[in-house]
JSON list of C-alpha atoms in Angstrom, two decimals:
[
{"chain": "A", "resi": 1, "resn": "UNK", "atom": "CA", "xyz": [184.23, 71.65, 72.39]},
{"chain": "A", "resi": 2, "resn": "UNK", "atom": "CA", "xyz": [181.39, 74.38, 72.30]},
{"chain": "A", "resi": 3, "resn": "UNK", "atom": "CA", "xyz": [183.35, 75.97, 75.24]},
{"chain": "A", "resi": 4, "resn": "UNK", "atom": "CA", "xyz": [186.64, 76.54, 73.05]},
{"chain": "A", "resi": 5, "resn": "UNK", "atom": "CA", "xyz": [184.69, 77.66, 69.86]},
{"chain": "A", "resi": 6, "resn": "UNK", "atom": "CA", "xyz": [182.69, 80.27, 71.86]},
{"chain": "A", "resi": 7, "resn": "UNK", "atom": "CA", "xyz": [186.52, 81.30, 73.33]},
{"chain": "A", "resi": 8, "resn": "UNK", "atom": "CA", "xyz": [187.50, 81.74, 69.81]},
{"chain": "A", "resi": 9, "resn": "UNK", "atom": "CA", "xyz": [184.67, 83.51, 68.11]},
{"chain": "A", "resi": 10, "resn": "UNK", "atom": "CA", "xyz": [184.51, 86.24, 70.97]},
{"chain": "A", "resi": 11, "resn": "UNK", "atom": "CA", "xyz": [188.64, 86.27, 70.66]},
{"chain": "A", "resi": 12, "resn": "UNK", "atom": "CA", "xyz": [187.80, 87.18, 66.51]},
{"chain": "A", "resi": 13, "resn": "UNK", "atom": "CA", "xyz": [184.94, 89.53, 67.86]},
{"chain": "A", "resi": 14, "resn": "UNK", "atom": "CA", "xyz": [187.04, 91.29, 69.74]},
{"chain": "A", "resi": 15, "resn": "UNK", "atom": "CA", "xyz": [190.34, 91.69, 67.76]},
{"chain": "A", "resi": 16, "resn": "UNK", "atom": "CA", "xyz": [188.26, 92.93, 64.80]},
{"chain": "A", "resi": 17, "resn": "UNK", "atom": "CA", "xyz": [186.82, 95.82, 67.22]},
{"chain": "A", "resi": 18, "resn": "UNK", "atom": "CA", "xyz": [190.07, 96.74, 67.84]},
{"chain": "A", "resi": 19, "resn": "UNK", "atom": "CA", "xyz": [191.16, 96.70, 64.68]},
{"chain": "A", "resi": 20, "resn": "UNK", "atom": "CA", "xyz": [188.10, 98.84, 63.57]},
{"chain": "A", "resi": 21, "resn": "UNK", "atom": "CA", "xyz": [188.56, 101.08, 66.96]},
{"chain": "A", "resi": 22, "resn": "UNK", "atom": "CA", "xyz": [187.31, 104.21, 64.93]},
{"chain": "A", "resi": 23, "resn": "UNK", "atom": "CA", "xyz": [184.09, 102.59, 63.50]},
{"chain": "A", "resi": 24, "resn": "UNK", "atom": "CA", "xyz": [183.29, 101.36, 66.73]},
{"chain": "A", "resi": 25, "resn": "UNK", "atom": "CA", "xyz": [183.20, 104.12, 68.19]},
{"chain": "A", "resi": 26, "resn": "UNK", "atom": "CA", "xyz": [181.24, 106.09, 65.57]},
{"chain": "A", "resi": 27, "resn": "UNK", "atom": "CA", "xyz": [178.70, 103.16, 65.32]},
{"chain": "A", "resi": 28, "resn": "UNK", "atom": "CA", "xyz": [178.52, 103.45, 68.91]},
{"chain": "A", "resi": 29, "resn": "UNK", "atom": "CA", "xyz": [177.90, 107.27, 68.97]},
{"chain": "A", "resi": 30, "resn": "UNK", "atom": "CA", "xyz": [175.37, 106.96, 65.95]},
{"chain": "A", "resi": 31, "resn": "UNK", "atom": "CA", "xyz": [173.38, 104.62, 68.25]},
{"chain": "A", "resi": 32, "resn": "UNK", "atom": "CA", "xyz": [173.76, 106.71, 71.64]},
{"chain": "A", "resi": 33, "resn": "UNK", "atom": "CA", "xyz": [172.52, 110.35, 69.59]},
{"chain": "A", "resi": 34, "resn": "UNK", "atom": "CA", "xyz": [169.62, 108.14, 67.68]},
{"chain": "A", "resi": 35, "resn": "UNK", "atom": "CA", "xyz": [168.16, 106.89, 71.09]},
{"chain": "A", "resi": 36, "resn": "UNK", "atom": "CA", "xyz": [168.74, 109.61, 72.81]},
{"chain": "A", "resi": 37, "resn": "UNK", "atom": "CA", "xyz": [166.88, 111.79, 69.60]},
{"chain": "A", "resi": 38, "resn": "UNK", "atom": "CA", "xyz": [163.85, 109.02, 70.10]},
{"chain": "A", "resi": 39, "resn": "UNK", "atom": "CA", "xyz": [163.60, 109.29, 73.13]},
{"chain": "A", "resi": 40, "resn": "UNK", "atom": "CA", "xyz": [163.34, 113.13, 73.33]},
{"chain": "A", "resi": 41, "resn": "UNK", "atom": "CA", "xyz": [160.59, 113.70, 70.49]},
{"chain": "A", "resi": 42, "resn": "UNK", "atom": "CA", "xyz": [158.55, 111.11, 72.17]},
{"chain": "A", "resi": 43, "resn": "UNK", "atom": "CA", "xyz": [159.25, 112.79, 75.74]},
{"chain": "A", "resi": 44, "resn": "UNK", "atom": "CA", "xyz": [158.63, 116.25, 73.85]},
{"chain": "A", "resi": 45, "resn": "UNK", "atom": "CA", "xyz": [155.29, 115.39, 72.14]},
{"chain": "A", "resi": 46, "resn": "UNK", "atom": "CA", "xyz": [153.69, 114.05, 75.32]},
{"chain": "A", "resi": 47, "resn": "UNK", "atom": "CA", "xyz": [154.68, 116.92, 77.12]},
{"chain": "A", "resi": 48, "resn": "UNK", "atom": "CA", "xyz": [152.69, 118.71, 74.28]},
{"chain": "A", "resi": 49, "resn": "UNK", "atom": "CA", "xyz": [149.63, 116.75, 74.11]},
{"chain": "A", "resi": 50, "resn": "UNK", "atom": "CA", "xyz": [149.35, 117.09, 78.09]},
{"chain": "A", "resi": 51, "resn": "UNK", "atom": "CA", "xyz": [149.66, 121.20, 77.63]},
{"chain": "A", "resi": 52, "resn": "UNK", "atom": "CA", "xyz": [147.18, 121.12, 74.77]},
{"chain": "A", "resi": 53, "resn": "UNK", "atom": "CA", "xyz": [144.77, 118.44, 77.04]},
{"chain": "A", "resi": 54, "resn": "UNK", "atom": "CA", "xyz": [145.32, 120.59, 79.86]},
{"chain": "A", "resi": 55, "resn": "UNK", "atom": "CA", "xyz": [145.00, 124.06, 78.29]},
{"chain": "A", "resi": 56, "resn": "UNK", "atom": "CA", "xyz": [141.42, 122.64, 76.46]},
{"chain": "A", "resi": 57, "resn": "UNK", "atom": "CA", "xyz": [140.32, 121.38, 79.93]},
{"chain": "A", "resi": 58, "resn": "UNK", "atom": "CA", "xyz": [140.83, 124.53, 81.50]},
{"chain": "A", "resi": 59, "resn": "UNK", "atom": "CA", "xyz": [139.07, 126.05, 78.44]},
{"chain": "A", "resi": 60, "resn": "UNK", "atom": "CA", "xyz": [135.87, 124.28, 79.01]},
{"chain": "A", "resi": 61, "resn": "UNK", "atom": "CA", "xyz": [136.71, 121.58, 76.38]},
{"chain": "A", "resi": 62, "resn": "UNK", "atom": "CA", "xyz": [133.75, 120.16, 77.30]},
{"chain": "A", "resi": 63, "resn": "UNK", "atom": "CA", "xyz": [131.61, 123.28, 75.59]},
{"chain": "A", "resi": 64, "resn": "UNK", "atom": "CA", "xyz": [131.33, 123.87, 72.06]},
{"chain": "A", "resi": 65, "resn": "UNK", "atom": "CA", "xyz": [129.64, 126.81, 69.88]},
{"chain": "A", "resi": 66, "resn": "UNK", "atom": "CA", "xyz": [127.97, 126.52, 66.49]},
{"chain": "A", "resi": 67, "resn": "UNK", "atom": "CA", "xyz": [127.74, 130.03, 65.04]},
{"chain": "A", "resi": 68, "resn": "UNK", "atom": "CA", "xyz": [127.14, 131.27, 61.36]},
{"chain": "A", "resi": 69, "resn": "UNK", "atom": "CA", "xyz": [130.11, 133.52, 61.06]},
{"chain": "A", "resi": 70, "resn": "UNK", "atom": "CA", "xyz": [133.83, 132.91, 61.10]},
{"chain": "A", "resi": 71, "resn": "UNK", "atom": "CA", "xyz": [135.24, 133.92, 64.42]},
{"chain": "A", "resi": 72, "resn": "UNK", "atom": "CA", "xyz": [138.18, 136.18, 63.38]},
{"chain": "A", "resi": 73, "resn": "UNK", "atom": "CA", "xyz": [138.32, 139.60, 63.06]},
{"chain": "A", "resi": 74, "resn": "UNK", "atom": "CA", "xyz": [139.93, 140.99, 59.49]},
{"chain": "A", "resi": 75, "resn": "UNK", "atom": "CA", "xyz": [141.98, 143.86, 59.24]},
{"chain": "A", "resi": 76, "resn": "UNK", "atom": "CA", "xyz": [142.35, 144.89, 55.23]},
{"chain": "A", "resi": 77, "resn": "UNK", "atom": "CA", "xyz": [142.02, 141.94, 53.49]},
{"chain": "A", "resi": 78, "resn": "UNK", "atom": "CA", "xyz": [141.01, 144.31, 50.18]},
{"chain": "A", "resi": 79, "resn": "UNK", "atom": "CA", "xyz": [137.38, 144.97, 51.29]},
{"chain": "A", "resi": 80, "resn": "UNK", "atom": "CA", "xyz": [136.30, 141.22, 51.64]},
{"chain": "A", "resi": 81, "resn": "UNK", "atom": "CA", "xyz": [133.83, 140.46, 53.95]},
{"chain": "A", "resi": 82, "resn": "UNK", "atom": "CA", "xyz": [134.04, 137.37, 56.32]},
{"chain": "A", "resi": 83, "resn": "UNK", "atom": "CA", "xyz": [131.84, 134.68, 55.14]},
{"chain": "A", "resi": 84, "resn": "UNK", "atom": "CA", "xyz": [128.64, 134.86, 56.67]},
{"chain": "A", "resi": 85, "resn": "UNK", "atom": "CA", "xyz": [126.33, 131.41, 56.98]},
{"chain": "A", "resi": 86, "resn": "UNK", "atom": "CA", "xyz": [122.43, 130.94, 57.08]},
{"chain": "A", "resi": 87, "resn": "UNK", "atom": "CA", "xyz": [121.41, 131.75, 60.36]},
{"chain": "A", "resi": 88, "resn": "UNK", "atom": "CA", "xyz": [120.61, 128.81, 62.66]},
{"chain": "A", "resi": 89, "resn": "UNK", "atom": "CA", "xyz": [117.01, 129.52, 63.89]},
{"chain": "A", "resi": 90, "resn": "UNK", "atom": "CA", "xyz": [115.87, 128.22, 67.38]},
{"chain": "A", "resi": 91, "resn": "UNK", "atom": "CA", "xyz": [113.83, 125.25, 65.44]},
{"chain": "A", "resi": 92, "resn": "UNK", "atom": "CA", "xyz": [117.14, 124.09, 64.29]},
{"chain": "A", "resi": 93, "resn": "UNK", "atom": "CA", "xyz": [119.06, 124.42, 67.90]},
{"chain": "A", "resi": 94, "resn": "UNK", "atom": "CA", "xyz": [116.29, 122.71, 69.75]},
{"chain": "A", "resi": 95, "resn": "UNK", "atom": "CA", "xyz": [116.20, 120.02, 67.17]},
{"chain": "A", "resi": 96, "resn": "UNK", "atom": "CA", "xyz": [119.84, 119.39, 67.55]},
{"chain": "A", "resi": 97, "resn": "UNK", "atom": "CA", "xyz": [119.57, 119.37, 71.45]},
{"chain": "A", "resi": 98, "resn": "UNK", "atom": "CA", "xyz": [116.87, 116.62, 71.40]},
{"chain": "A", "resi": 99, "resn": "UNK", "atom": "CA", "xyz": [118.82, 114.70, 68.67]},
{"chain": "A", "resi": 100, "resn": "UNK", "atom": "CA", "xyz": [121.94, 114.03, 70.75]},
{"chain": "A", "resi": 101, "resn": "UNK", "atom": "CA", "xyz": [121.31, 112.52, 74.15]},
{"chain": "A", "resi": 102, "resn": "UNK", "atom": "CA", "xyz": [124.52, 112.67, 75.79]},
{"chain": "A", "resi": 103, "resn": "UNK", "atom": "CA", "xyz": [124.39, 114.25, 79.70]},
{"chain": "A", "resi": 104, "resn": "UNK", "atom": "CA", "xyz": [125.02, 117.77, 79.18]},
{"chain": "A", "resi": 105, "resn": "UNK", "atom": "CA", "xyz": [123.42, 121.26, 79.38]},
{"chain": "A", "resi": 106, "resn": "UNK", "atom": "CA", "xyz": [122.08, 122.78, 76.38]},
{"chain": "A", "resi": 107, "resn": "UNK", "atom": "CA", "xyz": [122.16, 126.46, 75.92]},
{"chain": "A", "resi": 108, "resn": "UNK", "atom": "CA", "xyz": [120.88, 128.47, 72.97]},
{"chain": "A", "resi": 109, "resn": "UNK", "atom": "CA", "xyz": [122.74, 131.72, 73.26]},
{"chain": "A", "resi": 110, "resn": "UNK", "atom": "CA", "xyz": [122.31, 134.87, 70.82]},
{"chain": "A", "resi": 111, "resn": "UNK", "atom": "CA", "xyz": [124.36, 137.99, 70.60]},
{"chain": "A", "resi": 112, "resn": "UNK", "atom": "CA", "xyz": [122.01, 140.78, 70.51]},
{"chain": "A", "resi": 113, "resn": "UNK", "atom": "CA", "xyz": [123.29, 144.73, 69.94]},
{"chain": "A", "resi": 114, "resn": "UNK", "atom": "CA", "xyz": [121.76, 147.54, 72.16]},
{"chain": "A", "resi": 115, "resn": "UNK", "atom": "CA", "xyz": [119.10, 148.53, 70.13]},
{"chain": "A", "resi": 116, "resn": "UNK", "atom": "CA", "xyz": [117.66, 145.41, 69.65]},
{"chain": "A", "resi": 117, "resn": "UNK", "atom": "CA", "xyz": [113.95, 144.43, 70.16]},
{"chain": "A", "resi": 118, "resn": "UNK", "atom": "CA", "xyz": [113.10, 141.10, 71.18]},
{"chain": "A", "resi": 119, "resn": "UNK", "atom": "CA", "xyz": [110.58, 139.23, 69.74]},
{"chain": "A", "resi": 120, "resn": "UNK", "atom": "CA", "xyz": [108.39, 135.93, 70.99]},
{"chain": "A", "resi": 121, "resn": "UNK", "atom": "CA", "xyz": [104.99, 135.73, 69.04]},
{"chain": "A", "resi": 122, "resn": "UNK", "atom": "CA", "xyz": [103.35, 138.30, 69.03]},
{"chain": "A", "resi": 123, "resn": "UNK", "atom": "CA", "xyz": [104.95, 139.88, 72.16]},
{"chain": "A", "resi": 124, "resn": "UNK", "atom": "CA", "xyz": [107.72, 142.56, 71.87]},
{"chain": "A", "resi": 125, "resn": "UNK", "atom": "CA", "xyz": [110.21, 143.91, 73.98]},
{"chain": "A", "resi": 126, "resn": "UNK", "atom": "CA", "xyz": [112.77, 146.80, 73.46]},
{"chain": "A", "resi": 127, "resn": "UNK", "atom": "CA", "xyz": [115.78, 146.09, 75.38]},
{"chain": "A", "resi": 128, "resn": "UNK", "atom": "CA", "xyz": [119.23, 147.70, 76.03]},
{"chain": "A", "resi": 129, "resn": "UNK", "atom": "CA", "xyz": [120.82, 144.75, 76.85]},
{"chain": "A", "resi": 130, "resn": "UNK", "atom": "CA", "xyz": [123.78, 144.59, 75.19]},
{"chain": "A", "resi": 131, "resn": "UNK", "atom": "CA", "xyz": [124.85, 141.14, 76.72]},
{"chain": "A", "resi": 132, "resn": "UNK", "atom": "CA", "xyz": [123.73, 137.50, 75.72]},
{"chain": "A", "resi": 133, "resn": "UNK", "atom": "CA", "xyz": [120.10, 136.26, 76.00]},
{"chain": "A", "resi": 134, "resn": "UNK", "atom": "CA", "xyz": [119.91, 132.68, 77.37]},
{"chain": "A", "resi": 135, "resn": "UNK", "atom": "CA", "xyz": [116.94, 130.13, 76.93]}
]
């Protein structure tokens, strides 16, 4: 009895897709393009976040800078200056360096111009270096 009621329902399923043939179809389509959308943002934004991984790793993403200026260069902008921060004295660098302990180098760079003179207590020393002092 379940055998010939099965028969029947599929015989209804199918004569009302063929009587629908169109809407099938379209239904069908509508399906294929949504999948096939889903699956290509998913493939396109892990392709992205392995470029962006891989571009940062080749980067040094493992390095980071803390600085008191804005790193971009402005051309016009009316006269306005970029804005500057307190400076972030060696006290303050050394204290963050002992505060974290994760297992990395610590560097405490400064950017010094070619006129510069170097100072440690009461020592001084005139440089042309025009490079980056390292401690």
């Amino acid at each position: 009895m379940k055998s010939g009621l099965f028969r029947v329902n599929i015989g209804i399923a199918l004569s009302s897709i063929a009587g629908q043939l169109l809407r099938t179809i379209l239904t069908i389509i509508i399906i294929a393009i949504g999948i096939t959308a889903l699956v290509g943002i998913l493939t396109s934004i892990t392709a992205m976040k392995e470029a962006i991984n891989s571009n940062f790793t080749n980067m040094g993403a493992n390095t980071f800078a803390i600085a008191n200026r804005e790193a971009t260069i402005r051309i016009g902008h009316n006269g306005k200056r970029p804005k500057e921060y307190k400076n972030v004295t060696y006290d303050e660098a050394l204290a963050f360096s002992q505060q974290y302990s994760f297992p990395a180098i610590v560097s405490i760079t400064n950017v010094a111009s070619g006129i510069a003179t170097l100072k440690y207590a009461d020592q001084k020393n005139r440089s042309q270096y025009t490079g980056r002092w390292h401690q």
